[in-house]
Structure formats: C-alpha cells, structure tokens
Amino acid sequence: MTTADVPLVEPGRAAAGGARRAAPGVARLRRGVARPGWWAPYLFLAPYLALFCLFVVVPIALGVWLSLHDWDPFLPTNPWVGLDNYADLFRSGSPIRGNFWRAVRATALFTALSVPVLVTLPLLLALALNQRFPGRSFFRAMFFAPYVLGVAVVALLWRLLLDPHIGVINHLLGKVGLPSDTGWTTAVPWVWVSLVGMTVWWTLGYNAVIYLAGLQSIHRELYDAARIDGATRWQQLRHVTLPGLRPVFVFVVTTTVLASANMFGQAYLVTGGGPGSETRTTIMYIAEEGFRNFRLGSAAAMSYVQAFLLALVNLGMFFLFFGRRRGEEIR
C-alpha cells in the first residue's frame, strides 16, 4: 500500500473521534466519583458556626435578655423591667446616669488623646523602617516586641516606673533638676499622660507593622513614574504613598478607636480609676456595676449603649473616608 492509498483524516475529525471514543470511559469515571451535595460547604463551616454561635450569638442574646431584667445572680427572682435599665441611663435623677456618662466622657477623652498618636507615629515609624539600613530587622523586632506582652505585665511595669514616691521616672527627673514629685498616677493631667504614654509604647509596634505591610504592597513602578515626572519626596508621599495606604489607614483607625474605647487594664491596674473617678472608663464602670454591685441587667444595658455609640462612630469614619472618596471620583 502506498501513501496515496492511506485515507486522509482531518485533524479536527480525528480529535473528535478520539474524544467520542474516550467519552464512555470518562463517563464511567465520573459516575464512580461521588459529587458533593448542597450540604458539603455547610459541613465544612459547621465547626466554625458552632463556635461562633456558642461564643458570640448566645452571649449577645443572653446579654439582651439580662438587660431587660433586674438581674441579681444571688436573688431567687429577677423581675422583668423592660427598657427601664436603658431609660435609667438617660432619665434625670437616675443614680447611675451621672456615673455612666462621666465614664463615657473619660473613655472619649482617652480615645481622643491616644488615637491621633497611635495613627500618625506608627506611620512615621513604618516609613523609616521601610528604608534600607543596617540592622533594619533588629529595629523592626524591637519596636514590635512590647506588643507581645500582656496588659497586666505592661501595667505593673509602668506602675513601678511612674510611682510618685518610689518610681524610677521621678527619681531620674530629680537627678536632672526637674520636679521629682509629679503625680503620674494620682493627679490630673498627669494620669492621662501616663495612660496614653504606656498605651502608645505598648501598641505602637502593631500599627507600625500593619503600615509596613501596606507600604510594601505599593508597586515600585508608581514611585519610578513619579520620580521621572520630577516629583519630590513630599509629593511622592502625598500622591503615591498616602493614597496607596488608604485601606490600611482605615483599618488602623478603626481598630485603634475600638481598642481605645475598650481600654480597661491600664486604668484599672495603674490608676484604679482615680483620682476620684477621673480615669474610670466605661468598661471599668460596667464591670463594677455588674460584678461588684451585682446589677447585671444594668451593666448589660450599659454595654449595649456603648456598642451602639461605637457603631455610630465607626459608621461616621467609614462615611468620612469612603463617602468622601466616592464624591471625589464622581467629580
């Protein structure tokens, strides 16, 4: 048989024929593999959903139930009071109204003092640590190291340093001719300086690491293009770095506001809420009302009012950042 006698088959038909011949085998293979049902994703999510319901949904529901009762765990009955626990926080003449809003004011003051520092200073630190210089990894680890300490360790350490009588800081100030009797933990405004200072020292490295990750995600080509166009370092920071860090900036601001608004350990262990009730934060007062006075219903109502206030603050921040950006894009 010569080459001319061999029937010619088009490549496309040959491939189609091979596919048709392989189709029965593929079909048998597919029939042998069980396809997951609609329930398969929920089966994989079940462990997380169980933990989420147990530790989040159930406590939220229980807290709402407690807030609608005059709940004392040591009394045989806990009468239903409806929304009275919430109304007492706003009703004139209520015994807890003044204390609660003073605690809210102290929390707001601490947040207003600490958040700007914890947003700007870590950014400057991250910009410095993003440069190439000898020992960069060492300094990155050194600034992040305090964050791994627990709040009890940090608070007790700074309490010893800031003690008005035996503290190291007052001793060193006296050595250089400055006042050595400053009430860092007993007098206003020094108590706020102490609380903000130790909080910044403690959490500075965490925000710096978040900023550093955001800086490393900005494409170098943008800086190269800016330099070719003659942009200065300030112009690169303003038009390349800061816009590229917008999502990271929103995350840092949001988490820092939430953490500052829920500050408890520093004030409880260092100042005890003093002098007087000047540094008694909302969380401290809620804990005192619930676990010292055993008014769990009132404490639960306070916690939900604080959660509502924080939700309003966060909604305002999201509108400020993303609503403003959307308006700029429309223009």
GROMACS .gro file of C-alpha atoms in nm:
model
  331
    1MET     CA    1   0.000   0.000   0.000
    2THR     CA    2   0.138   0.336  -0.093
    3THR     CA    3   0.098   0.662   0.085
    4ALA     CA    4  -0.161   0.766  -0.167
    5ASP     CA    5  -0.376   0.466  -0.071
    6VAL     CA    6  -0.396   0.572   0.300
    7PRO     CA    7  -0.724   0.753   0.366
    8LEU     CA    8  -0.672   1.108   0.484
    9VAL     CA    9  -0.846   1.210   0.807
   10GLU     CA   10  -0.881   1.570   0.905
   11PRO     CA   11  -0.717   1.655   1.241
   12GLY     CA   12  -1.036   1.800   1.384
   13ARG     CA   13  -1.234   1.486   1.299
   14ALA     CA   14  -0.963   1.266   1.446
   15ALA     CA   15  -0.969   1.458   1.771
   16ALA     CA   16  -1.347   1.446   1.780
   17GLY     CA   17  -1.343   1.074   1.718
   18GLY     CA   18  -1.090   1.020   1.995
   19ALA     CA   19  -1.299   1.228   2.228
   20ARG     CA   20  -1.607   1.023   2.140
   21ARG     CA   21  -1.418   0.700   2.199
   22ALA     CA   22  -1.290   0.832   2.536
   23ALA     CA   23  -1.628   0.962   2.637
   24PRO     CA   24  -1.765   0.632   2.773
   25GLY     CA   25  -1.457   0.585   2.991
   26VAL     CA   26  -1.475   0.940   3.123
   27ALA     CA   27  -1.843   0.896   3.191
   28ARG     CA   28  -1.778   0.577   3.387
   29LEU     CA   29  -1.504   0.755   3.584
   30ARG     CA   30  -1.734   1.046   3.663
   31ARG     CA   31  -2.007   0.809   3.772
   32GLY     CA   32  -1.760   0.643   4.005
   33VAL     CA   33  -1.673   0.971   4.182
   34ALA     CA   34  -1.944   1.089   4.419
   35ARG     CA   35  -2.035   1.453   4.374
   36PRO     CA   36  -2.072   1.655   4.694
   37GLY     CA   37  -2.424   1.761   4.776
   38TRP     CA   38  -2.551   2.108   4.860
   39TRP     CA   39  -2.474   2.040   5.225
   40ALA     CA   40  -2.097   1.995   5.175
   41PRO     CA   41  -1.998   2.365   5.228
   42TYR     CA   42  -2.211   2.382   5.540
   43LEU     CA   43  -2.045   2.068   5.672
   44PHE     CA   44  -1.703   2.235   5.644
   45LEU     CA   45  -1.838   2.553   5.805
   46ALA     CA   46  -2.010   2.365   6.086
   47PRO     CA   47  -1.719   2.375   6.339
   48TYR     CA   48  -1.676   2.750   6.297
   49LEU     CA   49  -2.052   2.813   6.302
   50ALA     CA   50  -2.084   2.609   6.621
   51LEU     CA   51  -1.810   2.810   6.793
   52PHE     CA   52  -1.949   3.137   6.657
   53CYS     CA   53  -2.296   3.061   6.788
   54LEU     CA   54  -2.164   2.939   7.124
   55PHE     CA   55  -1.929   3.229   7.196
   56VAL     CA   56  -2.091   3.518   7.002
   57VAL     CA   57  -2.459   3.468   6.922
   58VAL     CA   58  -2.557   3.308   7.253
   59PRO     CA   59  -2.377   3.570   7.471
   60ILE     CA   60  -2.537   3.852   7.268
   61ALA     CA   61  -2.883   3.702   7.311
   62LEU     CA   62  -2.821   3.636   7.681
   63GLY     CA   63  -2.697   3.994   7.726
   64VAL     CA   64  -3.012   4.135   7.569
   65TRP     CA   65  -3.222   3.912   7.796
   66LEU     CA   66  -3.031   4.026   8.105
   67SER     CA   67  -3.067   4.392   8.010
   68LEU     CA   68  -3.446   4.356   8.022
   69HIS     CA   69  -3.444   4.228   8.380
   70ASP     CA   70  -3.337   4.350   8.723
   71TRP     CA   71  -3.090   4.065   8.736
   72ASP     CA   72  -2.903   3.975   9.052
   73PRO     CA   73  -2.749   3.626   9.049
   74PHE     CA   74  -2.786   3.595   9.427
   75LEU     CA   75  -3.159   3.667   9.439
   76PRO     CA   76  -3.422   3.397   9.380
   77THR     CA   77  -3.624   3.613   9.142
   78ASN     CA   78  -3.514   3.854   8.870
   79PRO     CA   79  -3.817   4.062   8.771
   80TRP     CA   80  -3.881   4.184   8.419
   81VAL     CA   81  -3.827   4.560   8.388
   82GLY     CA   82  -3.841   4.601   8.010
   83LEU     CA   83  -3.647   4.904   7.889
   84ASP     CA   84  -3.610   5.061   8.235
   85ASN     CA   85  -3.238   4.977   8.252
   86TYR     CA   86  -3.185   5.169   7.929
   87ALA     CA   87  -3.409   5.455   8.037
   88ASP     CA   88  -3.214   5.494   8.364
   89LEU     CA   89  -2.908   5.589   8.159
   90PHE     CA   90  -3.093   5.893   8.022
   91ARG     CA   91  -3.352   5.969   8.292
   92SER     CA   92  -3.288   6.278   8.504
   93GLY     CA   93  -3.237   6.187   8.868
   94SER     CA   94  -3.126   5.831   8.796
   95PRO     CA   95  -2.847   5.717   9.034
   96ILE     CA   96  -2.642   5.565   8.752
   97ARG     CA   97  -2.690   5.828   8.483
   98GLY     CA   98  -2.418   6.065   8.604
   99ASN     CA   99  -2.165   5.790   8.671
  100PHE     CA  100  -2.222   5.627   8.334
  101TRP     CA  101  -2.181   5.944   8.128
  102ARG     CA  102  -1.876   6.050   8.330
  103ALA     CA  103  -1.725   5.714   8.240
  104VAL     CA  104  -1.820   5.771   7.875
  105ARG     CA  105  -1.653   6.113   7.890
  106ALA     CA  106  -1.335   5.961   8.036
  107THR     CA  107  -1.335   5.696   7.762
  108ALA     CA  108  -1.387   5.959   7.492
  109LEU     CA  109  -1.105   6.171   7.634
  110PHE     CA  110  -0.863   5.878   7.636
  111THR     CA  111  -0.966   5.787   7.281
  112ALA     CA  112  -0.924   6.145   7.159
  113LEU     CA  113  -0.576   6.166   7.315
  114SER     CA  114  -0.442   5.827   7.212
  115VAL     CA  115  -0.584   5.764   6.864
  116PRO     CA  116  -0.409   6.055   6.682
  117VAL     CA  117  -0.074   5.950   6.829
  118LEU     CA  118  -0.131   5.581   6.753
  119VAL     CA  119  -0.226   5.663   6.393
  120THR     CA  120   0.047   5.912   6.298
  121LEU     CA  121   0.351   5.796   6.497
  122PRO     CA  122   0.341   5.434   6.371
  123LEU     CA  123   0.311   5.568   6.015
  124LEU     CA  124   0.628   5.772   6.057
  125LEU     CA  125   0.799   5.472   6.215
  126ALA     CA  126   0.688   5.244   5.931
  127LEU     CA  127   0.820   5.493   5.672
  128ALA     CA  128   1.158   5.487   5.847
  129LEU     CA  129   1.165   5.107   5.887
  130ASN     CA  130   1.075   5.063   5.521
  131GLN     CA  131   1.410   5.212   5.419
  132ARG     CA  132   1.722   5.002   5.372
  133PHE     CA  133   1.979   5.042   5.651
  134PRO     CA  134   2.195   4.811   5.865
  135GLY     CA  135   2.004   4.646   6.149
  136ARG     CA  136   1.662   4.708   6.000
  137SER     CA  137   1.525   4.368   6.106
  138PHE     CA  138   1.652   4.421   6.461
  139PHE     CA  139   1.472   4.755   6.495
  140ARG     CA  140   1.154   4.612   6.348
  141ALA     CA  141   1.156   4.336   6.610
  142MET     CA  142   1.247   4.577   6.889
  143PHE     CA  143   0.956   4.812   6.823
  144PHE     CA  144   0.709   4.523   6.791
  145ALA     CA  145   0.833   4.335   7.099
  146PRO     CA  146   0.626   4.523   7.364
  147TYR     CA  147   0.304   4.424   7.189
  148VAL     CA  148   0.354   4.057   7.276
  149LEU     CA  149   0.337   4.143   7.649
  150GLY     CA  150   0.010   4.108   7.835
  151VAL     CA  151  -0.170   4.412   7.968
  152ALA     CA  152  -0.104   4.306   8.328
  153VAL     CA  153   0.273   4.294   8.267
  154VAL     CA  154   0.272   4.632   8.092
  155ALA     CA  155   0.057   4.798   8.358
  156LEU     CA  156   0.259   4.668   8.654
  157LEU     CA  157   0.586   4.761   8.484
  158TRP     CA  158   0.472   5.119   8.424
  159ARG     CA  159   0.316   5.144   8.767
  160LEU     CA  160   0.657   5.083   8.919
  161LEU     CA  161   0.818   5.334   8.683
  162LEU     CA  162   0.555   5.604   8.742
  163ASP     CA  163   0.501   5.569   9.116
  164PRO     CA  164   0.509   5.923   9.263
  165HIS     CA  165   0.723   5.818   9.561
  166ILE     CA  166   0.949   5.531   9.455
  167GLY     CA  167   0.917   5.547   9.078
  168VAL     CA  168   1.224   5.548   8.857
  169ILE     CA  169   1.098   5.833   8.638
  170ASN     CA  170   1.057   6.081   8.924
  171HIS     CA  171   1.397   5.976   9.058
  172LEU     CA  172   1.564   6.046   8.722
  173LEU     CA  173   1.379   6.379   8.688
  174GLY     CA  174   1.510   6.482   9.029
  175LYS     CA  175   1.865   6.397   8.924
  176VAL     CA  176   1.849   6.649   8.637
  177GLY     CA  177   1.692   6.926   8.847
  178LEU     CA  178   1.328   6.879   8.742
  179PRO     CA  179   1.036   6.826   8.984
  180SER     CA  180   1.061   6.483   9.140
  181ASP     CA  181   0.715   6.470   9.296
  182THR     CA  182   0.494   6.462   8.985
  183GLY     CA  183   0.177   6.263   9.047
  184TRP     CA  184   0.190   6.047   8.737
  185THR     CA  185  -0.077   5.814   8.875
  186THR     CA  186  -0.254   6.040   9.124
  187ALA     CA  187  -0.306   6.384   8.970
  188VAL     CA  188  -0.465   6.536   8.662
  189PRO     CA  189  -0.349   6.584   8.386
  190TRP     CA  190  -0.050   6.357   8.453
  191VAL     CA  191  -0.268   6.046   8.483
  192TRP     CA  192  -0.377   6.092   8.123
  193VAL     CA  193  -0.018   6.145   8.012
  194SER     CA  194   0.074   5.820   8.185
  195LEU     CA  195  -0.213   5.615   8.041
  196VAL     CA  196  -0.164   5.745   7.688
  197GLY     CA  197   0.214   5.711   7.708
  198MET     CA  198   0.216   5.350   7.822
  199THR     CA  199  -0.054   5.258   7.568
  200VAL     CA  200   0.146   5.414   7.285
  201TRP     CA  201   0.462   5.234   7.398
  202TRP     CA  202   0.271   4.906   7.417
  203THR     CA  203   0.077   4.911   7.088
  204LEU     CA  204   0.297   5.130   6.867
  205GLY     CA  205   0.469   4.832   6.703
  206TYR     CA  206   0.146   4.660   6.598
  207ASN     CA  207   0.018   4.957   6.397
  208ALA     CA  208   0.367   5.010   6.254
  209VAL     CA  209   0.375   4.651   6.124
  210ILE     CA  210   0.033   4.698   5.961
  211TYR     CA  211   0.153   5.018   5.793
  212LEU     CA  212   0.475   4.846   5.689
  213ALA     CA  213   0.281   4.568   5.517
  214GLY     CA  214   0.076   4.831   5.335
  215LEU     CA  215   0.387   5.018   5.223
  216GLN     CA  216   0.540   4.703   5.079
  217SER     CA  217   0.224   4.635   4.877
  218ILE     CA  218   0.254   4.964   4.684
  219HIS     CA  219   0.409   4.899   4.343
  220ARG     CA  220   0.757   5.045   4.296
  221GLU     CA  221   0.666   5.144   3.940
  222LEU     CA  222   0.446   5.420   4.080
  223TYR     CA  223   0.744   5.576   4.259
  224ASP     CA  224   0.961   5.537   3.948
  225ALA     CA  225   0.700   5.714   3.737
  226ALA     CA  226   0.668   5.992   3.995
  227ARG     CA  227   1.045   6.044   4.001
  228ILE     CA  228   1.056   6.058   3.622
  229ASP     CA  229   0.789   6.329   3.635
  230GLY     CA  230   1.008   6.524   3.877
  231ALA     CA  231   0.809   6.460   4.197
  232THR     CA  232   0.984   6.541   4.525
  233ARG     CA  233   0.980   6.308   4.825
  234TRP     CA  234   0.693   6.505   4.979
  235GLN     CA  235   0.494   6.485   4.655
  236GLN     CA  236   0.559   6.110   4.634
  237LEU     CA  237   0.433   6.073   4.991
  238ARG     CA  238   0.125   6.281   4.923
  239HIS     CA  239   0.025   6.147   4.582
  240VAL     CA  240   0.155   5.788   4.589
  241THR     CA  241   0.211   5.663   4.943
  242LEU     CA  242  -0.090   5.806   5.124
  243PRO     CA  243  -0.346   5.712   4.855
  244GLY     CA  244  -0.198   5.362   4.842
  245LEU     CA  245  -0.234   5.333   5.220
  246ARG     CA  246  -0.599   5.444   5.233
  247PRO     CA  247  -0.745   5.096   5.305
  248VAL     CA  248  -0.471   5.025   5.558
  249PHE     CA  249  -0.527   5.365   5.717
  250VAL     CA  250  -0.899   5.297   5.758
  251PHE     CA  251  -0.822   4.960   5.919
  252VAL     CA  252  -0.570   5.111   6.160
  253VAL     CA  253  -0.803   5.396   6.260
  254THR     CA  254  -1.098   5.162   6.312
  255THR     CA  255  -0.913   4.905   6.521
  256THR     CA  256  -0.736   5.175   6.724
  257VAL     CA  257  -1.061   5.354   6.804
  258LEU     CA  258  -1.224   5.028   6.913
  259ALA     CA  259  -0.925   4.928   7.125
  260SER     CA  260  -0.900   5.270   7.291
  261ALA     CA  261  -1.273   5.285   7.359
  262ASN     CA  262  -1.250   4.947   7.534
  263MET     CA  263  -0.947   5.037   7.747
  264PHE     CA  264  -0.966   4.868   8.085
  265GLY     CA  265  -0.648   4.705   8.211
  266GLN     CA  266  -0.421   5.009   8.210
  267ALA     CA  267  -0.658   5.229   8.410
  268TYR     CA  268  -0.766   4.950   8.643
  269LEU     CA  269  -0.413   4.842   8.736
  270VAL     CA  270  -0.227   5.174   8.727
  271THR     CA  271  -0.467   5.445   8.844
  272GLY     CA  272  -0.759   5.241   8.978
  273GLY     CA  273  -0.992   5.484   8.803
  274GLY     CA  274  -0.856   5.776   9.006
  275PRO     CA  275  -0.805   6.038   9.109
  276GLY     CA  276  -1.165   6.011   9.216
  277SER     CA  277  -1.338   5.873   8.908
  278GLU     CA  278  -1.140   6.080   8.658
  279THR     CA  279  -0.995   5.780   8.470
  280ARG     CA  280  -1.276   5.533   8.531
  281THR     CA  281  -1.362   5.423   8.178
  282THR     CA  282  -1.691   5.280   8.057
  283ILE     CA  283  -1.568   4.922   8.072
  284MET     CA  284  -1.448   4.976   8.428
  285TYR     CA  285  -1.785   5.112   8.536
  286ILE     CA  286  -1.972   4.831   8.360
  287ALA     CA  287  -1.754   4.574   8.536
  288GLU     CA  288  -1.805   4.749   8.870
  289GLU     CA  289  -2.181   4.769   8.824
  290GLY     CA  290  -2.212   4.407   8.716
  291PHE     CA  291  -1.959   4.218   8.929
  292ARG     CA  292  -1.927   4.435   9.238
  293ASN     CA  293  -2.281   4.571   9.275
  294PHE     CA  294  -2.435   4.259   9.113
  295ARG     CA  295  -2.663   4.461   8.887
  296LEU     CA  296  -2.610   4.257   8.576
  297GLY     CA  297  -2.917   4.391   8.398
  298SER     CA  298  -2.799   4.750   8.428
  299ALA     CA  299  -2.445   4.655   8.327
  300ALA     CA  300  -2.575   4.473   8.018
  301ALA     CA  301  -2.779   4.778   7.917
  302MET     CA  302  -2.469   4.998   7.952
  303SER     CA  303  -2.266   4.764   7.734
  304TYR     CA  304  -2.524   4.777   7.454
  305VAL     CA  305  -2.547   5.155   7.471
  306GLN     CA  306  -2.168   5.173   7.442
  307ALA     CA  307  -2.176   4.930   7.149
  308PHE     CA  308  -2.434   5.149   6.977
  309LEU     CA  309  -2.221   5.460   7.030
  310LEU     CA  310  -1.915   5.284   6.888
  311ALA     CA  311  -2.118   5.168   6.588
  312LEU     CA  312  -2.217   5.530   6.520
  313VAL     CA  313  -1.854   5.642   6.545
  314ASN     CA  314  -1.739   5.372   6.304
  315LEU     CA  315  -2.017   5.450   6.058
  316GLY     CA  316  -1.910   5.813   6.068
  317MET     CA  317  -1.550   5.718   5.996
  318PHE     CA  318  -1.645   5.496   5.703
  319PHE     CA  319  -1.859   5.774   5.561
  320LEU     CA  320  -1.575   6.020   5.609
  321PHE     CA  321  -1.320   5.803   5.427
  322PHE     CA  322  -1.521   5.619   5.163
  323GLY     CA  323  -1.804   5.867   5.111
  324ARG     CA  324  -1.555   6.145   5.052
  325ARG     CA  325  -1.357   5.928   4.811
  326ARG     CA  326  -1.674   5.840   4.618
  327GLY     CA  327  -1.761   6.208   4.591
  328GLU     CA  328  -1.415   6.282   4.454
  329GLU     CA  329  -1.449   6.007   4.193
  330ILE     CA  330  -1.788   6.141   4.082
  331ARG     CA  331  -1.645   6.489   4.037
   0.00000   0.00000   0.00000
